[in-house]
Coordinates of C-alpha atoms and ligand atoms in Angstrom, one line a residue:
M1 CA -22.1 43.6 -19.0
P2 CA -19.1 43.2 -16.7
N3 CA -15.7 43.2 -18.3
P4 CA -14.6 39.5 -18.4
D5 CA -11.1 40.6 -17.5
E6 CA -12.3 41.9 -14.2
R7 CA -13.3 38.4 -13.2
A8 CA -9.8 37.0 -14.0
P9 CA -8.9 34.9 -11.0
R10 CA -5.9 35.6 -8.9
P11 CA -3.0 33.1 -9.4
V12 CA -2.5 30.8 -6.5
L13 CA 0.3 30.6 -3.8
L14 CA 0.1 27.1 -2.4
T15 CA 1.6 26.1 0.9
V16 CA 1.8 22.4 2.0
D17 CA 2.7 21.5 5.5
D18 CA 1.4 18.7 7.8
D19 CA 2.0 20.7 11.0
P20 CA -1.2 22.8 11.4
S21 CA 0.5 25.6 13.4
V22 CA 3.3 26.0 10.8
S23 CA 0.8 25.8 8.0
R24 CA -1.4 28.5 9.5
A25 CA 1.6 30.7 10.2
V26 CA 2.9 30.5 6.6
A27 CA -0.5 31.2 5.2
R28 CA -1.0 34.2 7.5
D29 CA 2.4 35.7 6.5
L30 CA 1.7 35.2 2.9
R31 CA -1.8 36.7 3.1
R32 CA -0.5 39.8 4.8
R33 CA 1.7 40.7 1.9
Y34 CA 0.2 39.0 -1.2
A35 CA -3.5 38.6 -0.7
S36 CA -4.5 41.4 -3.0
S37 CA -2.9 39.9 -6.1
Y38 CA -2.7 36.2 -5.2
R39 CA -5.0 33.6 -3.7
I40 CA -3.4 31.8 -0.8
L41 CA -4.3 28.1 -0.5
R42 CA -3.3 25.6 2.2
A43 CA -3.0 21.8 2.2
D44 CA -2.0 19.6 5.0
S45 CA -0.3 16.8 3.0
G46 CA 1.3 16.0 -0.4
P47 CA -1.8 14.2 -1.8
A48 CA -4.1 17.0 -0.6
G49 CA -1.7 19.5 -2.2
L50 CA -1.9 17.6 -5.5
D51 CA -5.7 17.6 -5.3
A52 CA -5.7 21.3 -4.7
I53 CA -3.5 21.9 -7.8
R54 CA -5.6 19.6 -9.9
E55 CA -8.7 21.7 -9.0
V56 CA -6.9 24.9 -9.8
V57 CA -5.8 23.6 -13.1
L58 CA -9.2 22.2 -14.0
R59 CA -10.7 25.6 -13.4
G60 CA -8.2 27.0 -15.9
E61 CA -6.4 29.0 -13.2
Q62 CA -2.7 29.2 -12.4
V63 CA -0.4 28.2 -9.6
A64 CA 2.4 30.8 -9.3
V65 CA 4.4 29.5 -6.3
I66 CA 4.4 26.3 -4.2
L67 CA 6.0 26.2 -0.7
A68 CA 6.3 22.6 0.5
D69 CA 7.5 21.3 3.8
Y70 CA 10.4 18.9 3.3
R71 CA 9.6 16.4 6.1
M72 CA 6.0 15.2 5.8
P73 CA 4.6 11.7 6.6
G74 CA 3.5 9.6 3.7
M75 CA 4.6 11.8 0.9
S76 CA 7.8 13.9 1.4
G77 CA 8.0 17.5 0.1
I78 CA 10.4 16.3 -2.6
D79 CA 7.9 13.6 -3.8
F80 CA 5.1 16.1 -3.7
L81 CA 7.0 18.7 -5.7
E82 CA 8.1 16.2 -8.2
Q83 CA 4.5 15.2 -8.9
A84 CA 3.3 18.8 -8.7
M85 CA 5.8 19.7 -11.5
D86 CA 3.9 17.4 -13.9
L87 CA 0.7 19.3 -13.2
V88 CA 2.1 22.9 -13.1
P89 CA 5.5 22.9 -14.7
H90 CA 5.8 26.7 -14.6
A91 CA 5.0 27.1 -10.9
R92 CA 8.1 28.2 -8.9
R93 CA 9.0 25.9 -6.0
A94 CA 10.5 26.3 -2.6
L95 CA 11.2 23.7 0.1
L96 CA 10.7 24.6 3.8
T97 CA 13.2 22.8 5.9
A98 CA 14.4 22.6 9.5
Y99 CA 18.0 23.3 10.0
A100 CA 18.8 19.6 10.7
D101 CA 17.4 18.6 7.3
T102 CA 19.3 21.2 5.3
S103 CA 21.9 18.9 3.7
A104 CA 19.3 16.2 2.7
A105 CA 17.1 18.9 1.3
I106 CA 19.9 20.5 -0.7
A107 CA 20.9 17.0 -2.1
A108 CA 17.3 16.5 -3.1
I109 CA 17.0 19.9 -4.8
N110 CA 18.5 18.7 -8.1
V111 CA 15.9 15.9 -8.3
V112 CA 13.0 18.3 -8.4
D113 CA 14.7 21.5 -9.5
V114 CA 13.6 23.5 -6.5
D115 CA 14.2 27.2 -6.9
H116 CA 14.9 28.0 -3.2
Y117 CA 14.9 26.3 0.2
L118 CA 13.7 28.3 3.2
L119 CA 14.9 27.6 6.7
K120 CA 12.3 27.4 9.5
P121 CA 11.6 29.6 11.4
W122 CA 11.6 32.5 8.9
E123 CA 11.0 35.3 11.4
P124 CA 10.9 38.1 10.6
P125 CA 9.2 37.4 7.3
E126 CA 10.2 40.8 5.9
E127 CA 13.8 39.6 5.9
K128 CA 13.6 35.8 5.4
L129 CA 10.4 35.0 3.7
Y130 CA 9.2 37.9 1.5
P131 CA 12.4 38.5 -0.4
V132 CA 12.4 34.8 -1.5
I133 CA 8.7 34.9 -2.5
D134 CA 9.2 38.2 -4.2
D135 CA 12.0 36.6 -6.3
L136 CA 10.0 33.6 -7.1
L137 CA 7.0 35.7 -8.2
A138 CA 9.2 38.0 -10.2
A139 CA 10.7 35.0 -12.0
W140 CA 7.3 33.6 -12.7
E141 CA 6.0 36.9 -14.1
R142 CA 9.2 37.4 -16.1
D143 CA 8.6 34.1 -17.8
G144 CA 5.5 35.7 -19.1
H145 CA 3.0 33.4 -17.3
A146 CA 1.3 36.2 -15.4
A147 CA 1.0 38.5 -18.4
E148 CA -0.4 35.8 -20.6
R149 CA -2.9 34.4 -18.2
K150 CA -5.7 36.4 -19.6
I151 CA -5.7 34.6 -23.0
K152 CA -9.1 33.0 -23.3
I153 CA -10.2 30.2 -25.6
L154 CA -14.0 29.9 -26.3
G155 CA -14.9 26.7 -27.9
H156 CA -16.7 23.4 -27.6
P157 CA -15.1 20.2 -26.1
W158 CA -16.0 18.2 -29.1
S159 CA -15.0 20.6 -31.8
A160 CA -11.8 19.6 -33.6
P161 CA -10.7 23.2 -34.4
S162 CA -11.2 24.1 -30.7
Y163 CA -9.0 21.2 -29.8
E164 CA -6.3 22.2 -32.3
V165 CA -6.1 25.7 -30.8
R166 CA -5.9 24.4 -27.2
D167 CA -3.3 21.8 -28.2
F168 CA -1.2 24.4 -30.0
L169 CA -1.2 26.8 -27.0
A170 CA -0.6 24.1 -24.5
R171 CA 2.3 22.6 -26.4
N172 CA 3.8 26.0 -26.8
L173 CA 3.4 26.5 -23.0
V174 CA 1.2 29.5 -23.4
P175 CA -1.3 29.5 -20.5
Y176 CA -4.9 30.1 -21.4
R177 CA -8.3 29.9 -19.8
W178 CA -10.7 27.6 -21.5
Y179 CA -14.4 28.4 -21.7
N180 CA -17.0 25.9 -23.0
V181 CA -19.5 27.9 -25.0
A182 CA -22.3 25.5 -24.0
E183 CA -22.0 26.9 -20.5
P184 CA -23.3 30.3 -19.2
E185 CA -19.9 31.8 -18.5
G186 CA -18.6 30.9 -22.0
Q187 CA -21.8 32.4 -23.5
R188 CA -21.4 35.6 -21.5
I189 CA -17.8 36.1 -22.7
M190 CA -18.7 35.1 -26.2
A191 CA -21.4 37.8 -26.3
A192 CA -19.1 40.4 -24.8
A193 CA -16.6 39.6 -27.6
G194 CA -19.3 40.2 -30.1
A195 CA -19.0 36.6 -31.4
T196 CA -21.6 33.8 -31.8
P197 CA -21.2 30.0 -31.1
D198 CA -20.8 29.6 -34.9
D199 CA -17.5 31.4 -34.7
I200 CA -15.7 28.9 -32.5
P201 CA -13.0 28.7 -31.7
V202 CA -12.6 32.3 -30.6
V203 CA -9.4 33.4 -28.9
I204 CA -9.4 36.5 -26.8
T205 CA -5.9 37.8 -26.5
S206 CA -4.4 39.4 -23.4
D207 CA -5.2 42.8 -25.0
G208 CA -8.8 41.8 -25.3
D209 CA -8.8 41.4 -29.1
P210 CA -11.1 38.5 -30.3
L211 CA -9.7 36.3 -33.0
I212 CA -12.3 34.3 -34.8
R213 CA -11.2 30.8 -35.9
P214 CA -7.5 32.0 -36.1
A215 CA -5.0 30.2 -38.2
L216 CA -2.1 28.8 -36.1
A217 CA 0.4 31.4 -37.5
E218 CA -2.1 34.2 -36.7
L219 CA -2.6 32.8 -33.2
A220 CA 1.2 32.4 -32.7
N221 CA 1.7 36.0 -33.6
A222 CA -1.0 37.2 -31.3
V223 CA 0.4 35.4 -28.3
G224 CA 3.9 36.6 -28.9
L225 CA 5.5 33.6 -30.6
A226 CA 7.8 34.6 -33.5
T227 CA 6.6 33.4 -36.9
M228 CA 9.1 35.1 -39.2
P229 CA 12.9 34.9 -39.2
A230 CA 14.5 38.2 -38.2
E231 CA 17.3 38.0 -40.7
E232 CA 17.5 37.3 -44.4
F233 CA 20.6 35.1 -44.3
Y234 CA 21.7 32.5 -41.7
D235 CA 24.7 30.2 -41.2
L236 CA 22.4 27.4 -40.1
V237 CA 18.7 26.8 -40.6
I238 CA 17.3 23.9 -38.5
V239 CA 14.0 22.4 -39.6
G240 CA 12.2 20.9 -36.6
A241 CA 12.5 21.8 -32.9
G242 CA 12.5 18.3 -31.4
P243 CA 15.5 17.1 -29.3
A244 CA 17.8 16.9 -32.4
G245 CA 16.9 20.4 -33.6
L246 CA 17.1 21.9 -30.1
G247 CA 20.4 20.1 -29.4
A248 CA 21.9 21.5 -32.6
A249 CA 20.5 25.0 -31.8
V250 CA 22.2 25.0 -28.4
Y251 CA 25.6 24.1 -29.9
G252 CA 25.2 26.2 -33.1
A253 CA 24.2 29.4 -31.4
S254 CA 26.7 29.0 -28.6
E255 CA 29.5 28.5 -31.1
G256 CA 28.7 31.7 -32.9
L257 CA 26.6 30.4 -35.9
R258 CA 23.6 32.6 -36.8
T259 CA 21.0 29.9 -36.1
V260 CA 17.3 29.8 -36.6
I261 CA 14.9 26.9 -35.9
I262 CA 11.8 26.4 -38.0
E263 CA 9.0 24.5 -36.2
R264 CA 5.6 23.8 -37.6
A265 CA 3.9 23.0 -34.2
A266 CA 5.7 23.4 -30.9
A267 CA 9.2 23.1 -29.7
G268 CA 9.8 19.7 -28.1
G269 CA 8.7 17.4 -30.9
Q270 CA 7.7 13.9 -29.9
A271 CA 9.8 14.1 -26.7
G272 CA 7.7 17.1 -25.6
Q273 CA 4.7 14.9 -25.6
S274 CA 6.2 12.2 -23.4
S275 CA 4.7 12.2 -20.0
R276 CA 7.8 10.7 -18.4
I277 CA 11.2 10.0 -19.9
E278 CA 13.0 7.6 -17.6
N279 CA 16.1 6.8 -19.6
Y280 CA 17.6 10.2 -20.4
L281 CA 21.1 10.7 -18.8
G282 CA 21.3 12.8 -15.8
F283 CA 17.7 12.5 -14.6
P284 CA 17.8 9.5 -12.2
D285 CA 14.1 10.0 -11.3
G286 CA 12.9 10.6 -14.8
V287 CA 11.7 13.9 -16.2
S288 CA 8.6 14.9 -18.0
G289 CA 9.3 15.4 -21.7
G290 CA 7.6 18.9 -21.6
Q291 CA 10.0 20.0 -18.9
L292 CA 13.1 18.6 -20.5
T293 CA 12.4 20.2 -23.9
D294 CA 11.2 23.5 -22.4
R295 CA 14.5 23.8 -20.7
A296 CA 16.3 23.0 -24.0
R297 CA 14.2 25.6 -25.8
R298 CA 15.0 28.3 -23.2
Q299 CA 18.7 27.3 -23.3
A300 CA 18.8 27.6 -27.1
L301 CA 17.1 31.0 -27.0
R302 CA 19.3 32.3 -24.2
L303 CA 22.4 31.3 -26.2
G304 CA 21.1 33.3 -29.2
A305 CA 19.2 30.9 -31.4
E306 CA 15.9 32.1 -33.0
L307 CA 12.8 30.0 -32.9
I308 CA 10.1 30.4 -35.5
T309 CA 6.8 28.6 -34.7
A310 CA 3.8 27.7 -36.7
R311 CA 5.7 27.6 -40.0
T312 CA 6.1 24.4 -42.0
A313 CA 9.1 24.0 -44.3
V314 CA 7.6 22.9 -47.7
G315 CA 10.6 23.3 -50.0
L316 CA 14.4 23.1 -50.1
E317 CA 16.3 24.6 -53.0
V318 CA 20.0 24.8 -53.9
Q319 CA 21.1 28.2 -55.1
G320 CA 24.9 28.0 -55.7
P321 CA 26.6 28.0 -52.3
A322 CA 23.3 29.0 -50.6
R323 CA 20.4 26.9 -49.6
R324 CA 16.8 28.2 -49.5
V325 CA 14.2 26.9 -47.2
V326 CA 10.6 27.7 -48.3
F327 CA 7.7 28.0 -45.9
D328 CA 4.0 27.1 -46.3
D329 CA 3.0 30.7 -46.8
G330 CA 5.4 31.1 -49.7
T331 CA 8.1 33.1 -47.8
S332 CA 11.6 31.7 -47.5
V333 CA 14.9 32.1 -45.8
L334 CA 18.5 31.8 -47.2
T335 CA 21.2 29.9 -45.4
K336 CA 24.7 28.5 -45.8
T337 CA 23.7 25.1 -44.2
V338 CA 20.5 23.3 -43.3
L339 CA 19.9 20.7 -40.6
L340 CA 16.9 18.4 -41.2
A341 CA 15.6 17.4 -37.8
T342 CA 12.0 16.8 -38.7
G343 CA 11.6 13.5 -36.7
V344 CA 8.7 11.2 -37.4
S345 CA 4.9 11.5 -37.1
Y346 CA 2.3 8.9 -36.0
R347 CA 0.9 6.7 -38.7
Q348 CA -2.8 7.0 -39.4
L349 CA -4.9 4.4 -37.8
A350 CA -6.9 2.4 -40.4
A351 CA -10.3 2.1 -38.6
G352 CA -13.8 2.8 -40.0
G353 CA -15.4 6.1 -38.9
L354 CA -12.1 7.6 -37.8
A355 CA -11.9 10.6 -40.1
D356 CA -15.0 12.2 -38.5
L357 CA -13.9 11.7 -34.9
V358 CA -10.3 13.0 -35.0
G359 CA -10.2 15.8 -32.5
R360 CA -13.5 14.7 -31.1
G361 CA -12.4 11.9 -28.8
V362 CA -9.8 10.4 -31.1
Y363 CA -6.4 11.9 -30.8
Y364 CA -2.9 11.2 -32.3
G365 CA -0.3 11.4 -29.5
S366 CA -0.9 12.1 -25.9
A367 CA -3.1 15.2 -26.1
S368 CA -2.5 16.2 -22.5
T369 CA -5.1 19.0 -22.8
Q370 CA -7.7 16.2 -22.7
A371 CA -6.5 14.6 -19.5
A372 CA -9.0 16.4 -17.3
S373 CA -12.0 15.5 -19.5
C374 CA -11.0 11.8 -19.2
A375 CA -12.0 11.8 -15.6
G376 CA -14.3 8.8 -14.9
D377 CA -14.1 7.7 -18.6
H378 CA -12.8 4.5 -20.2
V379 CA -9.8 5.4 -22.3
I380 CA -8.3 3.2 -25.1
I381 CA -4.7 3.6 -26.1
V382 CA -3.5 2.0 -29.3
G383 CA 0.1 0.9 -29.6
G384 CA 2.6 -1.3 -28.0
A385 CA 5.8 0.8 -27.8
N386 CA 7.1 3.0 -25.0
S387 CA 5.1 6.0 -26.1
A388 CA 1.8 4.0 -25.7
G389 CA 3.0 2.6 -22.3
Q390 CA 3.8 6.1 -21.0
A391 CA 0.4 7.3 -22.1
A392 CA -1.3 4.3 -20.3
V393 CA 0.5 5.2 -17.1
F394 CA -0.4 8.9 -17.5
F395 CA -4.0 8.5 -18.3
S396 CA -4.5 6.0 -15.6
R397 CA -4.2 8.9 -13.2
H398 CA -7.2 10.5 -14.8
A399 CA -9.5 7.9 -16.3
A400 CA -11.6 5.2 -14.5
K401 CA -10.1 2.5 -16.8
V402 CA -7.4 2.4 -19.5
T403 CA -7.2 -0.3 -22.1
L404 CA -3.9 -0.7 -24.0
A405 CA -4.8 -2.2 -27.4
V406 CA -1.7 -3.9 -28.8
R407 CA -1.6 -5.6 -32.2
G408 CA 1.4 -7.9 -31.3
D409 CA 1.1 -10.9 -29.1
S410 CA 3.1 -9.4 -26.2
L411 CA 4.5 -6.1 -24.9
E412 CA 8.0 -7.6 -24.3
K413 CA 9.0 -7.2 -27.9
S414 CA 8.2 -3.5 -28.2
M415 CA 8.2 -1.9 -24.7
S416 CA 10.9 -1.3 -22.1
S417 CA 10.6 -3.6 -19.1
Y418 CA 10.4 -0.8 -16.6
L419 CA 7.2 0.4 -18.2
I420 CA 5.8 -3.1 -18.5
E421 CA 6.4 -3.5 -14.8
Q422 CA 4.7 -0.1 -14.0
I423 CA 1.7 -1.0 -16.1
A424 CA 1.4 -4.4 -14.4
N425 CA 1.2 -2.6 -11.0
I426 CA -1.7 -0.4 -12.0
D427 CA -5.1 -2.1 -11.4
T428 CA -7.0 0.1 -13.8
V429 CA -4.9 -0.6 -16.8
E430 CA -5.9 -3.6 -18.9
V431 CA -3.5 -4.8 -21.6
R432 CA -5.2 -6.5 -24.6
V433 CA -2.7 -8.1 -27.0
N434 CA -3.6 -9.4 -30.5
T435 CA -6.0 -6.6 -30.7
Q436 CA -6.9 -4.2 -33.4
V437 CA -9.3 -1.2 -33.6
E438 CA -11.8 -2.0 -36.4
Q439 CA -14.4 0.8 -36.1
V440 CA -15.0 4.0 -34.0
M441 CA -18.5 5.3 -33.5
G442 CA -20.2 8.3 -32.0
N443 CA -22.6 11.1 -32.6
G444 CA -20.5 14.2 -32.8
H445 CA -17.9 12.7 -30.6
L446 CA -16.4 9.3 -29.8
E447 CA -18.8 7.0 -27.9
C448 CA -17.9 3.4 -28.8
V449 CA -15.0 1.5 -30.3
T450 CA -15.0 -2.0 -31.9
L451 CA -12.0 -4.0 -30.9
V452 CA -11.2 -7.2 -32.7
D453 CA -9.2 -10.2 -31.3
T454 CA -7.0 -11.0 -34.3
R455 CA -6.7 -14.7 -33.3
T456 CA -10.4 -15.3 -33.2
A457 CA -11.6 -12.4 -35.4
E458 CA -14.2 -11.8 -32.7
P459 CA -15.3 -8.2 -32.5
Q460 CA -16.3 -6.5 -29.2
N461 CA -17.9 -3.1 -28.8
V462 CA -16.5 -1.1 -25.9
D463 CA -18.0 2.1 -24.6
C464 CA -15.2 4.7 -24.6
G465 CA -15.0 8.5 -24.9
H466 CA -11.3 8.9 -25.6
L467 CA -9.0 7.0 -27.9
F468 CA -5.3 7.9 -28.2
V469 CA -3.2 6.6 -31.1
F470 CA 0.5 5.8 -30.7
I471 CA 1.3 3.7 -33.7
G472 CA 4.3 3.6 -36.0
A473 CA 6.6 6.3 -37.1
A474 CA 6.4 7.8 -40.6
P475 CA 9.0 10.5 -41.6
L476 CA 7.2 13.3 -43.4
T477 CA 9.9 13.9 -46.1
D478 CA 7.8 14.2 -49.3
W479 CA 8.5 17.9 -49.5
L480 CA 12.3 17.4 -50.0
P481 CA 13.8 17.6 -53.5
P482 CA 14.3 14.4 -55.4
Q483 CA 18.1 14.6 -55.3
L484 CA 17.9 14.2 -51.5
D485 CA 18.5 10.5 -51.2
R486 CA 15.9 8.6 -49.0
D487 CA 15.4 5.0 -48.2
A488 CA 12.2 3.1 -49.1
A489 CA 10.4 4.3 -46.0
G490 CA 11.3 7.9 -46.7
F491 CA 14.0 8.3 -44.1
V492 CA 16.9 10.4 -45.3
R493 CA 20.2 8.7 -46.0
T494 CA 23.5 10.2 -44.8
G495 CA 27.3 9.7 -44.8
P496 CA 28.6 6.3 -45.6
D497 CA 25.1 5.0 -46.6
L498 CA 25.4 7.3 -49.6
V499 CA 28.6 5.9 -51.0
L500 CA 27.9 2.6 -52.8
D501 CA 30.8 0.6 -54.1
G502 CA 33.0 3.7 -53.9
R503 CA 30.5 5.7 -55.9
R504 CA 29.3 9.0 -54.5
P505 CA 25.6 10.1 -54.8
A506 CA 24.4 11.4 -58.2
G507 CA 25.0 15.2 -58.5
W508 CA 27.6 15.2 -55.7
D509 CA 30.2 17.7 -56.9
L510 CA 32.7 17.9 -54.0
D511 CA 36.0 16.2 -53.9
R512 CA 35.2 14.3 -50.7
D513 CA 32.6 11.8 -49.4
P514 CA 29.6 13.1 -47.6
Y515 CA 30.3 13.7 -43.9
L516 CA 28.8 11.3 -41.4
L517 CA 25.5 13.2 -41.0
E518 CA 25.5 14.9 -44.4
S519 CA 22.8 14.1 -46.9
S520 CA 23.3 13.7 -50.7
I521 CA 23.1 17.5 -51.0
P522 CA 26.3 19.1 -49.7
G523 CA 25.7 21.4 -46.7
V524 CA 22.3 19.8 -45.9
F525 CA 22.7 17.7 -42.7
V526 CA 20.3 15.3 -41.0
A527 CA 19.9 14.4 -37.3
G528 CA 17.5 12.4 -35.1
D529 CA 14.6 10.2 -36.0
V530 CA 14.3 11.3 -39.6
R531 CA 17.7 10.0 -40.5
S532 CA 17.8 6.5 -42.1
E533 CA 18.9 3.8 -39.6
S534 CA 18.9 6.2 -36.7
V535 CA 18.2 5.1 -33.1
K536 CA 14.9 6.4 -32.1
R537 CA 15.8 7.9 -28.7
V538 CA 16.0 11.3 -27.1
A539 CA 19.7 11.0 -26.2
S540 CA 20.7 9.9 -29.7
A541 CA 18.7 12.7 -31.3
V542 CA 20.4 15.3 -29.0
G543 CA 23.8 13.7 -29.7
E544 CA 23.3 13.8 -33.4
G545 CA 22.2 17.4 -33.3
A546 CA 25.4 18.3 -31.5
L547 CA 27.6 16.3 -33.9
A548 CA 25.9 17.8 -36.9
V549 CA 27.0 21.3 -35.7
T550 CA 30.6 20.1 -35.7
L551 CA 30.2 18.9 -39.3
V552 CA 28.6 22.2 -40.2
H553 CA 31.7 24.0 -39.0
R554 CA 33.9 21.6 -41.0
Y555 CA 31.7 22.3 -44.1
L556 CA 31.8 26.1 -43.6
A557 CA 35.6 26.0 -43.3
E558 CA 36.0 24.3 -46.7
Ligands
FAD601 C1 5.0 9.7 -26.4 C2 6.5 9.4 -26.6 C3 7.3 9.0 -25.6 C4 8.7 8.8 -25.8 N1 9.5 8.4 -24.8 C5 10.8 8.2 -25.0 C6 11.6 7.9 -23.9 O1 11.2 7.7 -22.7 N2 13.0 7.8 -24.1 C7 13.5 8.0 -25.3 O2 14.8 8.0 -25.4 N3 12.8 8.3 -26.4 C8 11.4 8.4 -26.2 N4 10.6 8.7 -27.3 C9 11.2 8.9 -28.6 C10 11.9 10.3 -28.7 O3 10.9 11.3 -28.3 C11 12.3 10.6 -30.2 O4 13.2 9.6 -30.5 C12 12.9 12.0 -30.3 O5 11.9 13.0 -29.9 C13 13.3 12.3 -31.7 O6 13.8 13.6 -31.8 P1 13.8 14.4 -33.2 O7 14.3 15.7 -32.8 O8 14.6 13.6 -34.2 O9 12.4 14.4 -33.8 P2 11.0 14.8 -33.2 O10 10.9 14.8 -31.7 O11 10.0 14.0 -33.9 O12 10.8 16.4 -33.6 C14 10.7 16.8 -34.9 C15 10.1 18.2 -34.9 O13 10.1 18.6 -36.3 C16 8.9 19.3 -36.6 N5 8.6 19.2 -38.0 C17 8.4 18.1 -38.8 N6 8.3 18.4 -40.1 C18 8.5 19.8 -40.1 C19 8.4 20.7 -41.2 N7 8.3 20.3 -42.5 N8 8.6 22.0 -40.9 C20 8.8 22.5 -39.7 N9 8.8 21.6 -38.6 C21 8.7 20.3 -38.8 C22 7.8 18.5 -35.8 O14 6.7 19.3 -35.5 C23 8.6 18.2 -34.5 O15 8.5 19.2 -33.5 C24 9.2 8.9 -27.1 C25 8.4 9.3 -28.2 C26 7.0 9.6 -27.9 C27 6.2 10.0 -29.1

């Protein structure tokens, strides 16, 4: 039996240039030095380059570095790299430019966050090309993507636990190779691991250890994500690593507070699942949520914050001046202050047959790991807000047809006009207003959905393999103690909302009113979507996270 690791494919170096002689020359030079460890691919245009990347990604392989010519007809190198970033956010990127184009290329570099630009010609490559590529590869490997590439997931496309494992690793930006156990290669690796198809999902770590149906915390540990706080006592414990939590971590850690973030799933929160955020300040061409929040995560870590993943906070206790945050495994951490930044979660869709098909064709949120399997399929997206609109645009690139099922009578009330316009320009996206999902059906996985027109009550069965739910926003705050004041919907009240007719909240024992973002428990602050009356936006969540840290300092100085 061959060792499966020996078959691990080489990561790809992709070069994209419309000039055949330049393209050949780049590929030749790259091959000379890198062919033993990397596969060199060539494409003669931006669209061909994107197709090549899609193919690599679909095969579960990796793109390490992309070299793109700046000036190409049709799609420029900048446009190409921008789209390539959505597909392979970790690939390092360089632009090839002629001397005359240097200024324009440099100006464009911020748009796509290019790592280097290379002037043509680059002779001799030993001096001008290889040092740059060596740097890019070193950075790619330093980020851990090369080392982690051998993680394998063996599972079935319609198994909910297999989906959960894939989604967890994908959202935590841990690259893996996916093997379907219904296919010969999956079966071979499964046998080599000494496991059977009943054991799925099986994760084979980069050290070759098979994990049978791992719990997320076990999996997180195995792939090198921290799951336990390093210290016993902190200045600031942040619950939730969405934009609010990450924003607070950046300021808290950089201002000298011992700061730890506790995250149940993956850093990024809802924003990390957004395929394109168009309205965040400083990104005139939009940015994928994954990229924005990955940068924020790295920034917070670099500045000294700790990030604990796969741990859910299930309790908050007051112990004199200290606060204790309890985790789902019974362990806990002590801290002087707490920031609740737990955001909101999607509401459950009330449709018949749903419980059996979640993770088997029905998904909450955008489930980008499923994008490839939507090829040629009819996808239904439920919801009428921006998140649903972004998903419609995203999945239209993969699916044959996308139906946006909207309960209201128009999109205008709930979706930004730029998205409505984008959707109107995509032929394969159909918007159905006054529409509800009544029933989902399928044998082992989703096959058919009953949509009902709420004006006529007329049902219609639609063949469909994937349904993504983007409805509502429920704060999951049941775990918080009763003295933490919440509004009727469960959002946590803060600051002036807690002082009614001059009366401070019950149990409040300080000689001052609660600070602007402080809850009814002194030293427990709240930021982002989970806060009562907050604005549900990335920018406001980040801003509140930053402001909360200022208030933490004020509290600690008392
Ligand atoms: C698909 C989509 C697209 C969007 N597009 C845009 C856009 O274009 N522009 C814009 O401004 N806004 C957009 N939004 C809204 C924006 O993402 C949110 O307003 C923002 O993410 C809120 O940040 P937050 O940190 O408050 O909460 P969240 O992003 O919800 O993060 C909360 C985090 O807390 C974690 N958590 C929850 N409970 C616990 C617990 N008990 N223990 C540990 N961890 C916990 C969650 O796992 C999550 O990671 C979009 C939202 C979605 C879903």
